[in-house]
């Protein structure tokens, strides 16, 4: 399967917070590196954050570093993106993705290497 389902998007005022969740079917997610990407209207999809299978290695885009936190709970087959101090420029459709790997601490931050994608959840930050 490898099905991913995002949730937690919505409308929030600037300075607010949202937590996105990415639930994986079965036990597959615990064997995959995970990433979050976003796509704003008229723009290409861009990398946001990535986390290794083990959870011990993370990487963030400069635009979100210090504000966003990626995490995962493999026992629940769920990944998270905690977004704090949101700005209007964070407005986008956010996608989670999973990369099949048995290497516990690799992170992946290019779109072409991800095998599984969710359908996206809208995040809108108002002024």
PDB file of N, CA, C and O in Angstrom, residues 6-7 10 14 24 27 56-57 72 86-87 101 103 110 126:
ATOM      1  N   UNK A   6      -2.797  13.031   4.787  1.00  0.00           N
ATOM      2  CA  UNK A   6      -2.485  14.219   5.576  1.00  0.00           C
ATOM      3  C   UNK A   6      -3.742  14.754   6.246  1.00  0.00           C
ATOM      4  O   UNK A   6      -4.853  14.592   5.740  1.00  0.00           O
ATOM      5  N   UNK A   7      -3.540  15.425   7.362  1.00  0.00           N
ATOM      6  CA  UNK A   7      -4.620  16.119   8.039  1.00  0.00           C
ATOM      7  C   UNK A   7      -4.028  17.264   8.846  1.00  0.00           C
ATOM      8  O   UNK A   7      -2.819  17.325   9.070  1.00  0.00           O
ATOM      9  N   UNK A  10      -5.534  24.076   7.487  1.00  0.00           N
ATOM     10  CA  UNK A  10      -6.635  24.980   7.734  1.00  0.00           C
ATOM     11  C   UNK A  10      -6.230  26.422   7.597  1.00  0.00           C
ATOM     12  O   UNK A  10      -5.168  26.738   7.058  1.00  0.00           O
ATOM     13  N   UNK A  14      -1.575  35.040  10.898  1.00  0.00           N
ATOM     14  CA  UNK A  14      -0.129  35.153  11.010  1.00  0.00           C
ATOM     15  C   UNK A  14       0.303  35.119  12.471  1.00  0.00           C
ATOM     16  O   UNK A  14      -0.315  35.751  13.325  1.00  0.00           O
ATOM     17  N   UNK A  24       0.297   6.770   7.797  1.00  0.00           N
ATOM     18  CA  UNK A  24       0.627   5.754   6.814  1.00  0.00           C
ATOM     19  C   UNK A  24      -0.160   4.485   7.090  1.00  0.00           C
ATOM     20  O   UNK A  24      -0.393   4.125   8.238  1.00  0.00           O
ATOM     21  N   UNK A  27       2.057  -0.973   8.551  1.00  0.00           N
ATOM     22  CA  UNK A  27       3.331  -0.728   9.229  1.00  0.00           C
ATOM     23  C   UNK A  27       4.377  -0.140   8.292  1.00  0.00           C
ATOM     24  O   UNK A  27       5.531  -0.006   8.677  1.00  0.00           O
ATOM     25  N   UNK A  56      16.260  10.213  14.050  1.00  0.00           N
ATOM     26  CA  UNK A  56      17.442  10.829  14.620  1.00  0.00           C
ATOM     27  C   UNK A  56      18.121  11.866  13.758  1.00  0.00           C
ATOM     28  O   UNK A  56      19.071  12.512  14.210  1.00  0.00           O
ATOM     29  N   UNK A  57      17.668  12.038  12.536  1.00  0.00           N
ATOM     30  CA  UNK A  57      18.282  12.991  11.625  1.00  0.00           C
ATOM     31  C   UNK A  57      17.190  13.781  10.925  1.00  0.00           C
ATOM     32  O   UNK A  57      16.274  13.193  10.347  1.00  0.00           O
ATOM     33  N   UNK A  72       8.204  12.140  14.110  1.00  0.00           N
ATOM     34  CA  UNK A  72       7.451  10.950  13.743  1.00  0.00           C
ATOM     35  C   UNK A  72       7.276  10.056  14.945  1.00  0.00           C
ATOM     36  O   UNK A  72       8.079  10.075  15.886  1.00  0.00           O
ATOM     37  N   UNK A  86       3.625  31.153  12.035  1.00  0.00           N
ATOM     38  CA  UNK A  86       3.282  31.087  10.620  1.00  0.00           C
ATOM     39  C   UNK A  86       3.192  32.472   9.990  1.00  0.00           C
ATOM     40  O   UNK A  86       2.765  33.435  10.627  1.00  0.00           O
ATOM     41  N   UNK A  87       3.600  32.529   8.733  1.00  0.00           N
ATOM     42  CA  UNK A  87       3.604  33.751   7.955  1.00  0.00           C
ATOM     43  C   UNK A  87       2.726  33.575   6.726  1.00  0.00           C
ATOM     44  O   UNK A  87       2.532  32.456   6.259  1.00  0.00           O
ATOM     45  N   UNK A 101      13.198   2.711   2.566  1.00  0.00           N
ATOM     46  CA  UNK A 101      14.598   2.492   2.895  1.00  0.00           C
ATOM     47  C   UNK A 101      14.702   1.714   4.194  1.00  0.00           C
ATOM     48  O   UNK A 101      13.843   1.830   5.075  1.00  0.00           O
ATOM     49  N   UNK A 103      17.794   1.947   5.648  1.00  0.00           N
ATOM     50  CA  UNK A 103      18.887   2.695   6.256  1.00  0.00           C
ATOM     51  C   UNK A 103      18.285   3.655   7.255  1.00  0.00           C
ATOM     52  O   UNK A 103      17.532   4.555   6.877  1.00  0.00           O
ATOM     53  N   UNK A 110      14.739  15.521  -2.065  1.00  0.00           N
ATOM     54  CA  UNK A 110      14.420  15.757  -3.463  1.00  0.00           C
ATOM     55  C   UNK A 110      13.152  14.987  -3.811  1.00  0.00           C
ATOM     56  O   UNK A 110      12.982  13.836  -3.418  1.00  0.00           O
ATOM     57  N   UNK A 126      -3.399  33.998   7.048  1.00  0.00           N
ATOM     58  CA  UNK A 126      -3.908  35.329   6.746  1.00  0.00           C
ATOM     59  C   UNK A 126      -3.113  36.390   7.481  1.00  0.00           C
ATOM     60  O   UNK A 126      -2.492  36.134   8.520  1.00  0.00           O
TER      61      UNK A 126
END
